[in-house]
mmCIF file of C-alpha atoms in Angstrom:
data_model
loop_
_atom_site.group_PDB
_atom_site.id
_atom_site.type_symbol
_atom_site.label_atom_id
_atom_site.label_comp_id
_atom_site.label_asym_id
_atom_site.label_seq_id
_atom_site.Cartn_x
_atom_site.Cartn_y
_atom_site.Cartn_z
ATOM 1 C CA MET A 1 3.400 -48.172 56.037
ATOM 2 C CA LYS A 2 3.047 -44.756 57.635
ATOM 3 C CA LYS A 3 4.091 -43.911 61.164
ATOM 4 C CA SER A 4 0.545 -42.883 62.033
ATOM 5 C CA GLU A 5 -0.686 -46.359 61.049
ATOM 6 C CA ILE A 6 2.007 -48.003 63.157
ATOM 7 C CA ARG A 7 1.175 -45.840 66.180
ATOM 8 C CA LEU A 8 -2.416 -47.122 66.117
ATOM 9 C CA MET A 9 -1.222 -50.709 66.614
ATOM 10 C CA GLY A 10 -1.116 -52.360 69.997
ATOM 11 C CA MET A 11 2.131 -53.691 71.415
ATOM 12 C CA ASP A 12 1.265 -57.304 70.556
ATOM 13 C CA GLU A 13 0.484 -56.464 66.951
ATOM 14 C CA LEU A 14 3.561 -54.241 66.745
ATOM 15 C CA ASN A 15 5.818 -57.053 67.962
ATOM 16 C CA ALA A 16 4.221 -59.523 65.552
ATOM 17 C CA ARG A 17 4.646 -57.190 62.575
ATOM 18 C CA LEU A 18 8.247 -56.484 63.616
ATOM 19 C CA LEU A 19 9.095 -60.196 63.637
ATOM 20 C CA GLU A 20 7.341 -60.671 60.301
ATOM 21 C CA THR A 21 9.222 -57.770 58.739
ATOM 22 C CA ARG A 22 12.559 -58.989 60.065
ATOM 23 C CA SER A 23 12.036 -62.451 58.607
ATOM 24 C CA GLU A 24 11.033 -60.907 55.278
ATOM 25 C CA TYR A 25 14.183 -58.763 55.374
ATOM 26 C CA MET A 26 16.298 -61.843 56.010
ATOM 27 C CA THR A 27 14.700 -63.579 53.026
ATOM 28 C CA LEU A 28 15.468 -60.560 50.851
ATOM 29 C CA ARG A 29 19.086 -60.578 52.038
ATOM 30 C CA PHE A 30 19.445 -64.231 51.050
ATOM 31 C CA GLN A 31 17.945 -63.466 47.650
ATOM 32 C CA ALA A 32 20.341 -60.542 47.186
ATOM 33 C CA VAL A 33 23.371 -62.664 48.014
ATOM 34 C CA SER A 34 22.303 -65.462 45.695
ATOM 35 C CA GLY A 35 21.604 -62.997 42.880
ATOM 36 C CA GLN A 36 17.848 -63.638 42.701
ATOM 37 C CA LEU A 37 16.828 -60.166 43.909
ATOM 38 C CA THR A 38 16.632 -57.653 41.088
ATOM 39 C CA ASP A 39 15.165 -54.703 43.015
ATOM 40 C CA THR A 40 17.724 -54.066 45.739
ATOM 41 C CA SER A 41 15.875 -50.965 46.946
ATOM 42 C CA LYS A 42 13.553 -53.325 48.813
ATOM 43 C CA LEU A 43 16.378 -53.998 51.272
ATOM 44 C CA ARG A 44 16.574 -50.329 52.184
ATOM 45 C CA GLN A 45 12.792 -50.050 52.478
ATOM 46 C CA MET A 46 12.677 -53.043 54.827
ATOM 47 C CA ARG A 47 15.490 -51.655 56.990
ATOM 48 C CA ARG A 48 13.667 -48.356 57.315
ATOM 49 C CA LEU A 49 10.377 -50.073 58.140
ATOM 50 C CA ILE A 50 12.105 -52.096 60.857
ATOM 51 C CA ALA A 51 13.558 -48.863 62.235
ATOM 52 C CA LYS A 52 10.093 -47.275 62.299
ATOM 53 C CA PHE A 53 8.696 -50.259 64.197
ATOM 54 C CA GLU A 54 11.568 -50.169 66.687
ATOM 55 C CA THR A 55 11.288 -46.395 67.206
ATOM 56 C CA ILE A 56 7.563 -46.440 67.855
ATOM 57 C CA LYS A 57 7.929 -49.500 70.087
ATOM 58 C CA ARG A 58 10.474 -47.597 72.165
ATOM 59 C CA GLU A 59 8.229 -44.510 72.284
ATOM 60 C CA LYS A 60 5.395 -46.642 73.649
ATOM 61 C CA GLN A 61 7.689 -48.183 76.262
ATOM 62 C CA LEU A 62 8.863 -44.759 77.430
ATOM 63 C CA GLU A 63 5.294 -43.491 77.519
ATOM 64 C CA LYS A 64 4.250 -46.465 79.644
ATOM 65 C CA GLU A 65 7.183 -45.904 82.019
ATOM 66 C CA SER A 66 6.420 -42.205 82.429
ATOM 67 C CA GLU A 67 2.776 -42.997 83.228
ATOM 68 C CA GLY A 68 3.970 -45.378 85.930
ATOM 69 C CA GLU A 69 6.041 -42.657 87.619
ATOM 70 C CA ALA A 70 3.270 -40.048 87.693
#
């Protein structure tokens, strides 16, 4: 998922997708530990996607705060 696509999401959708991605990451971690996961690059992709969600979520929070001060 591209950053531009994530930026178009609302905060509710962003939070929902973040929770969904985190639970999927946790499932992948369990599969990796048990030896069921063959493509371990998915772990890195999920971590990076979570980071993108968190970064854009923080950007939106800061933008909202700066609008409140003006």
